[in-house]
JSON list of C-alpha atoms in Angstrom, two decimals:
[
{"chain": "K", "resi": 244, "resn": "UNK", "atom": "CA", "xyz": [33.48, 11.21, -100.02]},
{"chain": "K", "resi": 245, "resn": "UNK", "atom": "CA", "xyz": [33.60, 12.84, -96.42]},
{"chain": "K", "resi": 246, "resn": "UNK", "atom": "CA", "xyz": [31.84, 12.12, -93.84]},
{"chain": "K", "resi": 247, "resn": "UNK", "atom": "CA", "xyz": [30.04, 14.85, -92.75]},
{"chain": "K", "resi": 248, "resn": "UNK", "atom": "CA", "xyz": [28.84, 15.08, -88.64]},
{"chain": "K", "resi": 249, "resn": "UNK", "atom": "CA", "xyz": [24.82, 16.00, -88.01]},
{"chain": "K", "resi": 250, "resn": "UNK", "atom": "CA", "xyz": [24.36, 19.54, -86.49]},
{"chain": "K", "resi": 251, "resn": "UNK", "atom": "CA", "xyz": [23.46, 19.55, -83.67]},
{"chain": "K", "resi": 252, "resn": "UNK", "atom": "CA", "xyz": [19.92, 20.95, -82.54]},
{"chain": "K", "resi": 253, "resn": "UNK", "atom": "CA", "xyz": [20.35, 24.23, -80.98]},
{"chain": "K", "resi": 254, "resn": "UNK", "atom": "CA", "xyz": [19.81, 24.61, -77.03]},
{"chain": "K", "resi": 255, "resn": "UNK", "atom": "CA", "xyz": [17.23, 26.24, -75.57]},
{"chain": "K", "resi": 256, "resn": "UNK", "atom": "CA", "xyz": [16.53, 26.82, -71.53]},
{"chain": "K", "resi": 257, "resn": "UNK", "atom": "CA", "xyz": [14.44, 24.30, -71.32]},
{"chain": "K", "resi": 258, "resn": "UNK", "atom": "CA", "xyz": [16.56, 21.81, -72.71]},
{"chain": "K", "resi": 259, "resn": "UNK", "atom": "CA", "xyz": [17.88, 19.21, -70.31]},
{"chain": "K", "resi": 260, "resn": "UNK", "atom": "CA", "xyz": [21.37, 18.56, -69.99]},
{"chain": "K", "resi": 261, "resn": "UNK", "atom": "CA", "xyz": [22.43, 15.28, -68.36]},
{"chain": "K", "resi": 262, "resn": "UNK", "atom": "CA", "xyz": [25.24, 15.59, -66.16]},
{"chain": "K", "resi": 263, "resn": "UNK", "atom": "CA", "xyz": [28.12, 13.86, -66.90]},
{"chain": "K", "resi": 264, "resn": "UNK", "atom": "CA", "xyz": [28.93, 10.19, -65.48]},
{"chain": "K", "resi": 265, "resn": "UNK", "atom": "CA", "xyz": [31.62, 11.55, -63.16]},
{"chain": "K", "resi": 266, "resn": "UNK", "atom": "CA", "xyz": [28.93, 14.46, -61.70]},
{"chain": "K", "resi": 267, "resn": "UNK", "atom": "CA", "xyz": [26.26, 11.78, -60.63]},
{"chain": "K", "resi": 268, "resn": "UNK", "atom": "CA", "xyz": [25.36, 11.41, -57.22]},
{"chain": "K", "resi": 269, "resn": "UNK", "atom": "CA", "xyz": [26.23, 8.43, -55.82]},
{"chain": "K", "resi": 270, "resn": "UNK", "atom": "CA", "xyz": [23.22, 8.33, -53.68]},
{"chain": "K", "resi": 271, "resn": "UNK", "atom": "CA", "xyz": [21.01, 8.42, -56.58]},
{"chain": "K", "resi": 272, "resn": "UNK", "atom": "CA", "xyz": [22.57, 5.71, -58.26]},
{"chain": "K", "resi": 273, "resn": "UNK", "atom": "CA", "xyz": [22.00, 3.58, -54.80]},
{"chain": "K", "resi": 274, "resn": "UNK", "atom": "CA", "xyz": [18.12, 5.14, -54.99]},
{"chain": "K", "resi": 275, "resn": "UNK", "atom": "CA", "xyz": [18.18, 3.60, -58.40]},
{"chain": "K", "resi": 276, "resn": "UNK", "atom": "CA", "xyz": [19.38, 0.38, -57.61]},
{"chain": "K", "resi": 277, "resn": "UNK", "atom": "CA", "xyz": [17.17, -0.18, -54.74]},
{"chain": "K", "resi": 278, "resn": "UNK", "atom": "CA", "xyz": [14.02, 1.03, -56.82]},
{"chain": "K", "resi": 279, "resn": "UNK", "atom": "CA", "xyz": [14.87, -1.72, -59.34]},
{"chain": "K", "resi": 280, "resn": "UNK", "atom": "CA", "xyz": [14.83, -4.44, -56.53]},
{"chain": "K", "resi": 281, "resn": "UNK", "atom": "CA", "xyz": [11.66, -3.03, -55.27]},
{"chain": "K", "resi": 282, "resn": "UNK", "atom": "CA", "xyz": [9.80, -2.95, -58.42]},
{"chain": "K", "resi": 283, "resn": "UNK", "atom": "CA", "xyz": [9.26, -6.95, -58.94]},
{"chain": "K", "resi": 284, "resn": "UNK", "atom": "CA", "xyz": [8.13, -7.07, -55.24]},
{"chain": "K", "resi": 285, "resn": "UNK", "atom": "CA", "xyz": [5.86, -4.03, -55.02]},
{"chain": "K", "resi": 286, "resn": "UNK", "atom": "CA", "xyz": [2.84, -5.45, -56.08]},
{"chain": "K", "resi": 287, "resn": "UNK", "atom": "CA", "xyz": [3.36, -8.58, -53.39]},
{"chain": "K", "resi": 288, "resn": "UNK", "atom": "CA", "xyz": [4.30, -5.57, -50.58]},
{"chain": "K", "resi": 289, "resn": "UNK", "atom": "CA", "xyz": [1.20, -3.92, -51.46]},
{"chain": "K", "resi": 290, "resn": "UNK", "atom": "CA", "xyz": [-1.06, -7.03, -51.66]},
{"chain": "K", "resi": 291, "resn": "UNK", "atom": "CA", "xyz": [0.51, -7.83, -48.11]},
{"chain": "K", "resi": 292, "resn": "UNK", "atom": "CA", "xyz": [-0.05, -4.32, -46.33]},
{"chain": "K", "resi": 293, "resn": "UNK", "atom": "CA", "xyz": [-3.40, -3.88, -47.80]},
{"chain": "K", "resi": 294, "resn": "UNK", "atom": "CA", "xyz": [-3.73, -7.38, -46.07]},
{"chain": "K", "resi": 295, "resn": "UNK", "atom": "CA", "xyz": [-2.65, -6.84, -42.76]},
{"chain": "K", "resi": 296, "resn": "UNK", "atom": "CA", "xyz": [-4.54, -3.24, -42.38]},
{"chain": "K", "resi": 297, "resn": "UNK", "atom": "CA", "xyz": [-7.63, -5.43, -43.05]},
{"chain": "K", "resi": 298, "resn": "UNK", "atom": "CA", "xyz": [-6.96, -7.82, -41.33]},
{"chain": "K", "resi": 299, "resn": "UNK", "atom": "CA", "xyz": [-6.04, -5.44, -37.95]},
{"chain": "K", "resi": 300, "resn": "UNK", "atom": "CA", "xyz": [-9.10, -3.84, -38.35]},
{"chain": "K", "resi": 301, "resn": "UNK", "atom": "CA", "xyz": [-11.40, -6.58, -38.70]},
{"chain": "K", "resi": 302, "resn": "UNK", "atom": "CA", "xyz": [-10.03, -7.79, -35.32]},
{"chain": "K", "resi": 303, "resn": "UNK", "atom": "CA", "xyz": [-10.38, -4.83, -33.81]},
{"chain": "K", "resi": 304, "resn": "UNK", "atom": "CA", "xyz": [-14.59, -5.06, -33.97]},
{"chain": "K", "resi": 305, "resn": "UNK", "atom": "CA", "xyz": [-14.14, -8.51, -32.56]},
{"chain": "K", "resi": 306, "resn": "UNK", "atom": "CA", "xyz": [-13.12, -6.70, -29.29]},
{"chain": "K", "resi": 307, "resn": "UNK", "atom": "CA", "xyz": [-16.17, -4.51, -27.85]},
{"chain": "K", "resi": 308, "resn": "UNK", "atom": "CA", "xyz": [-15.67, -0.57, -28.32]},
{"chain": "K", "resi": 309, "resn": "UNK", "atom": "CA", "xyz": [-12.28, -0.91, -29.97]},
{"chain": "K", "resi": 310, "resn": "UNK", "atom": "CA", "xyz": [-12.95, -0.12, -33.29]},
{"chain": "K", "resi": 311, "resn": "UNK", "atom": "CA", "xyz": [-13.83, 3.10, -34.23]},
{"chain": "K", "resi": 312, "resn": "UNK", "atom": "CA", "xyz": [-16.12, 2.37, -37.17]},
{"chain": "K", "resi": 313, "resn": "UNK", "atom": "CA", "xyz": [-18.30, 0.09, -34.91]},
{"chain": "K", "resi": 314, "resn": "UNK", "atom": "CA", "xyz": [-21.34, 2.51, -34.42]},
{"chain": "K", "resi": 315, "resn": "UNK", "atom": "CA", "xyz": [-20.96, 3.96, -38.21]},
{"chain": "K", "resi": 316, "resn": "UNK", "atom": "CA", "xyz": [-20.20, 0.15, -39.58]},
{"chain": "K", "resi": 317, "resn": "UNK", "atom": "CA", "xyz": [-23.83, -1.21, -37.36]},
{"chain": "K", "resi": 318, "resn": "UNK", "atom": "CA", "xyz": [-25.81, 1.24, -38.28]},
{"chain": "K", "resi": 319, "resn": "UNK", "atom": "CA", "xyz": [-24.91, 1.20, -42.45]},
{"chain": "K", "resi": 320, "resn": "UNK", "atom": "CA", "xyz": [-25.17, -2.71, -42.30]},
{"chain": "K", "resi": 321, "resn": "UNK", "atom": "CA", "xyz": [-28.48, -2.55, -40.02]},
{"chain": "K", "resi": 322, "resn": "UNK", "atom": "CA", "xyz": [-29.73, 0.01, -43.00]},
{"chain": "K", "resi": 323, "resn": "UNK", "atom": "CA", "xyz": [-28.04, -1.87, -45.78]},
{"chain": "K", "resi": 324, "resn": "UNK", "atom": "CA", "xyz": [-29.88, -5.43, -44.31]},
{"chain": "K", "resi": 325, "resn": "UNK", "atom": "CA", "xyz": [-33.17, -3.95, -43.80]},
{"chain": "K", "resi": 326, "resn": "UNK", "atom": "CA", "xyz": [-33.03, -4.28, -39.93]},
{"chain": "K", "resi": 327, "resn": "UNK", "atom": "CA", "xyz": [-32.95, -8.15, -40.68]},
{"chain": "K", "resi": 328, "resn": "UNK", "atom": "CA", "xyz": [-30.06, -9.26, -38.74]},
{"chain": "K", "resi": 329, "resn": "UNK", "atom": "CA", "xyz": [-29.07, -7.98, -34.69]},
{"chain": "K", "resi": 330, "resn": "UNK", "atom": "CA", "xyz": [-26.21, -5.90, -34.25]},
{"chain": "K", "resi": 331, "resn": "UNK", "atom": "CA", "xyz": [-24.65, -8.73, -32.28]},
{"chain": "K", "resi": 332, "resn": "UNK", "atom": "CA", "xyz": [-24.72, -10.81, -35.22]},
{"chain": "K", "resi": 333, "resn": "UNK", "atom": "CA", "xyz": [-23.68, -7.79, -37.39]},
{"chain": "K", "resi": 334, "resn": "UNK", "atom": "CA", "xyz": [-20.26, -6.95, -35.91]},
{"chain": "K", "resi": 335, "resn": "UNK", "atom": "CA", "xyz": [-18.81, -10.25, -35.85]},
{"chain": "K", "resi": 336, "resn": "UNK", "atom": "CA", "xyz": [-20.05, -10.76, -39.52]},
{"chain": "K", "resi": 337, "resn": "UNK", "atom": "CA", "xyz": [-18.36, -7.81, -40.42]},
{"chain": "K", "resi": 338, "resn": "UNK", "atom": "CA", "xyz": [-15.10, -8.95, -38.33]},
{"chain": "K", "resi": 339, "resn": "UNK", "atom": "CA", "xyz": [-14.78, -12.11, -40.06]},
{"chain": "K", "resi": 340, "resn": "UNK", "atom": "CA", "xyz": [-15.16, -11.33, -43.25]},
{"chain": "K", "resi": 341, "resn": "UNK", "atom": "CA", "xyz": [-12.55, -8.24, -42.98]},
{"chain": "K", "resi": 342, "resn": "UNK", "atom": "CA", "xyz": [-10.29, -10.95, -41.48]},
{"chain": "K", "resi": 343, "resn": "UNK", "atom": "CA", "xyz": [-10.89, -13.69, -43.99]},
{"chain": "K", "resi": 344, "resn": "UNK", "atom": "CA", "xyz": [-10.16, -10.87, -46.75]},
{"chain": "K", "resi": 345, "resn": "UNK", "atom": "CA", "xyz": [-7.45, -9.47, -45.18]},
{"chain": "K", "resi": 346, "resn": "UNK", "atom": "CA", "xyz": [-5.91, -13.18, -44.57]},
{"chain": "K", "resi": 347, "resn": "UNK", "atom": "CA", "xyz": [-6.42, -14.31, -48.31]},
{"chain": "K", "resi": 348, "resn": "UNK", "atom": "CA", "xyz": [-4.87, -10.94, -48.88]},
{"chain": "K", "resi": 349, "resn": "UNK", "atom": "CA", "xyz": [-1.79, -11.35, -46.94]},
{"chain": "K", "resi": 350, "resn": "UNK", "atom": "CA", "xyz": [-0.97, -15.36, -48.19]},
{"chain": "K", "resi": 351, "resn": "UNK", "atom": "CA", "xyz": [-2.24, -14.57, -51.21]},
{"chain": "K", "resi": 352, "resn": "UNK", "atom": "CA", "xyz": [-4.89, -18.02, -51.54]},
{"chain": "K", "resi": 353, "resn": "UNK", "atom": "CA", "xyz": [-8.42, -17.52, -52.92]},
{"chain": "K", "resi": 354, "resn": "UNK", "atom": "CA", "xyz": [-7.26, -14.21, -53.65]},
{"chain": "K", "resi": 355, "resn": "UNK", "atom": "CA", "xyz": [-10.02, -13.84, -56.49]},
{"chain": "K", "resi": 356, "resn": "UNK", "atom": "CA", "xyz": [-12.60, -14.52, -54.38]},
{"chain": "K", "resi": 357, "resn": "UNK", "atom": "CA", "xyz": [-11.42, -12.16, -51.53]},
{"chain": "K", "resi": 358, "resn": "UNK", "atom": "CA", "xyz": [-11.07, -9.47, -53.67]},
{"chain": "K", "resi": 359, "resn": "UNK", "atom": "CA", "xyz": [-14.39, -10.10, -54.87]},
{"chain": "K", "resi": 360, "resn": "UNK", "atom": "CA", "xyz": [-15.98, -9.77, -51.34]},
{"chain": "K", "resi": 361, "resn": "UNK", "atom": "CA", "xyz": [-13.62, -6.93, -50.74]},
{"chain": "K", "resi": 362, "resn": "UNK", "atom": "CA", "xyz": [-15.44, -5.10, -53.70]},
{"chain": "K", "resi": 363, "resn": "UNK", "atom": "CA", "xyz": [-18.58, -5.80, -52.17]},
{"chain": "K", "resi": 364, "resn": "UNK", "atom": "CA", "xyz": [-17.69, -5.11, -48.32]},
{"chain": "K", "resi": 365, "resn": "UNK", "atom": "CA", "xyz": [-16.21, -1.72, -50.13]},
{"chain": "K", "resi": 366, "resn": "UNK", "atom": "CA", "xyz": [-19.66, -0.65, -51.57]},
{"chain": "K", "resi": 367, "resn": "UNK", "atom": "CA", "xyz": [-21.24, -1.14, -48.58]},
{"chain": "K", "resi": 368, "resn": "UNK", "atom": "CA", "xyz": [-18.91, 0.71, -46.39]},
{"chain": "K", "resi": 369, "resn": "UNK", "atom": "CA", "xyz": [-19.39, 3.48, -49.12]},
{"chain": "K", "resi": 370, "resn": "UNK", "atom": "CA", "xyz": [-23.09, 3.16, -49.16]},
{"chain": "K", "resi": 371, "resn": "UNK", "atom": "CA", "xyz": [-22.70, 4.51, -45.38]},
{"chain": "K", "resi": 372, "resn": "UNK", "atom": "CA", "xyz": [-21.93, 8.31, -46.70]},
{"chain": "K", "resi": 373, "resn": "UNK", "atom": "CA", "xyz": [-25.26, 8.10, -48.69]},
{"chain": "K", "resi": 374, "resn": "UNK", "atom": "CA", "xyz": [-27.57, 5.78, -45.48]},
{"chain": "K", "resi": 375, "resn": "UNK", "atom": "CA", "xyz": [-26.12, 8.04, -42.77]},
{"chain": "K", "resi": 376, "resn": "UNK", "atom": "CA", "xyz": [-25.69, 11.51, -44.25]},
{"chain": "K", "resi": 377, "resn": "UNK", "atom": "CA", "xyz": [-25.90, 12.97, -40.66]},
{"chain": "K", "resi": 378, "resn": "UNK", "atom": "CA", "xyz": [-22.90, 11.02, -39.17]},
{"chain": "K", "resi": 379, "resn": "UNK", "atom": "CA", "xyz": [-21.05, 11.17, -42.22]},
{"chain": "K", "resi": 380, "resn": "UNK", "atom": "CA", "xyz": [-21.08, 15.20, -43.42]},
{"chain": "K", "resi": 381, "resn": "UNK", "atom": "CA", "xyz": [-21.40, 18.58, -41.31]},
{"chain": "K", "resi": 382, "resn": "UNK", "atom": "CA", "xyz": [-21.81, 21.52, -43.59]},
{"chain": "K", "resi": 383, "resn": "UNK", "atom": "CA", "xyz": [-20.99, 19.59, -46.41]},
{"chain": "K", "resi": 384, "resn": "UNK", "atom": "CA", "xyz": [-17.53, 18.69, -44.82]},
{"chain": "K", "resi": 385, "resn": "UNK", "atom": "CA", "xyz": [-16.48, 14.90, -44.29]},
{"chain": "K", "resi": 386, "resn": "UNK", "atom": "CA", "xyz": [-16.87, 14.43, -40.51]},
{"chain": "K", "resi": 387, "resn": "UNK", "atom": "CA", "xyz": [-14.77, 12.00, -38.45]},
{"chain": "K", "resi": 388, "resn": "UNK", "atom": "CA", "xyz": [-16.57, 9.13, -39.30]},
{"chain": "K", "resi": 389, "resn": "UNK", "atom": "CA", "xyz": [-16.77, 10.57, -42.81]},
{"chain": "K", "resi": 390, "resn": "UNK", "atom": "CA", "xyz": [-13.26, 10.77, -43.19]},
{"chain": "K", "resi": 391, "resn": "UNK", "atom": "CA", "xyz": [-12.68, 7.09, -41.63]},
{"chain": "K", "resi": 392, "resn": "UNK", "atom": "CA", "xyz": [-15.24, 5.89, -44.60]},
{"chain": "K", "resi": 393, "resn": "UNK", "atom": "CA", "xyz": [-13.04, 8.26, -47.52]},
{"chain": "K", "resi": 394, "resn": "UNK", "atom": "CA", "xyz": [-9.75, 6.66, -46.43]},
{"chain": "K", "resi": 395, "resn": "UNK", "atom": "CA", "xyz": [-10.90, 3.34, -48.35]},
{"chain": "K", "resi": 396, "resn": "UNK", "atom": "CA", "xyz": [-10.18, 4.93, -51.46]},
{"chain": "K", "resi": 397, "resn": "UNK", "atom": "CA", "xyz": [-6.91, 3.98, -51.04]},
{"chain": "K", "resi": 398, "resn": "UNK", "atom": "CA", "xyz": [-7.60, 0.90, -50.06]},
{"chain": "K", "resi": 399, "resn": "UNK", "atom": "CA", "xyz": [-9.97, 0.74, -53.23]},
{"chain": "K", "resi": 400, "resn": "UNK", "atom": "CA", "xyz": [-7.06, 1.83, -55.38]},
{"chain": "K", "resi": 401, "resn": "UNK", "atom": "CA", "xyz": [-4.05, -0.91, -53.81]},
{"chain": "K", "resi": 402, "resn": "UNK", "atom": "CA", "xyz": [-6.65, -3.51, -54.41]},
{"chain": "K", "resi": 403, "resn": "UNK", "atom": "CA", "xyz": [-7.26, -2.51, -58.01]},
{"chain": "K", "resi": 404, "resn": "UNK", "atom": "CA", "xyz": [-3.65, -2.50, -58.70]},
{"chain": "K", "resi": 405, "resn": "UNK", "atom": "CA", "xyz": [-3.88, -6.22, -56.81]},
{"chain": "K", "resi": 406, "resn": "UNK", "atom": "CA", "xyz": [-7.13, -7.44, -59.21]},
{"chain": "K", "resi": 407, "resn": "UNK", "atom": "CA", "xyz": [-4.74, -6.15, -62.48]},
{"chain": "K", "resi": 408, "resn": "UNK", "atom": "CA", "xyz": [-2.27, -7.94, -61.12]},
{"chain": "K", "resi": 409, "resn": "UNK", "atom": "CA", "xyz": [-3.78, -11.48, -60.52]},
{"chain": "K", "resi": 410, "resn": "UNK", "atom": "CA", "xyz": [-6.32, -11.38, -63.48]},
{"chain": "K", "resi": 411, "resn": "UNK", "atom": "CA", "xyz": [-3.01, -10.33, -65.75]},
{"chain": "K", "resi": 412, "resn": "UNK", "atom": "CA", "xyz": [-2.25, -13.85, -67.51]},
{"chain": "K", "resi": 413, "resn": "UNK", "atom": "CA", "xyz": [1.29, -15.04, -66.92]}
]
């Protein structure tokens, strides 16, 4: 009995044609190798870069008038604590919390506690969008302060990936 070859499916215009090996670009293969090298290290890079951001932004709050978020942070924290803590206590406390979260993200030490503190902190940060509407919104668009708060969505996404990695059994 003779062997028959299967009949190939007819080509359509949207069927991709893989380039022959000789035509594959050399830079693309370098990018693929770089990506393969980076992939196992990507979550560590994300954790460390997020930690650096948090550490630096927290340190700025320790220097008077250095943080662009100082006024908003004090106003929001005052409302969240019902005015029980004075601003000269609130700002160093927020700075210390951010520095501790950043340090834990950098080192990986006490990471689960730091991530819990991070999410608690972010809930307070995003509460400012509702607690301070005049400072956060202008005719339905975010003010510069509102944009400063909204950019934290990226930090939350980063920490969600870090949390998923941390909670995944090995």
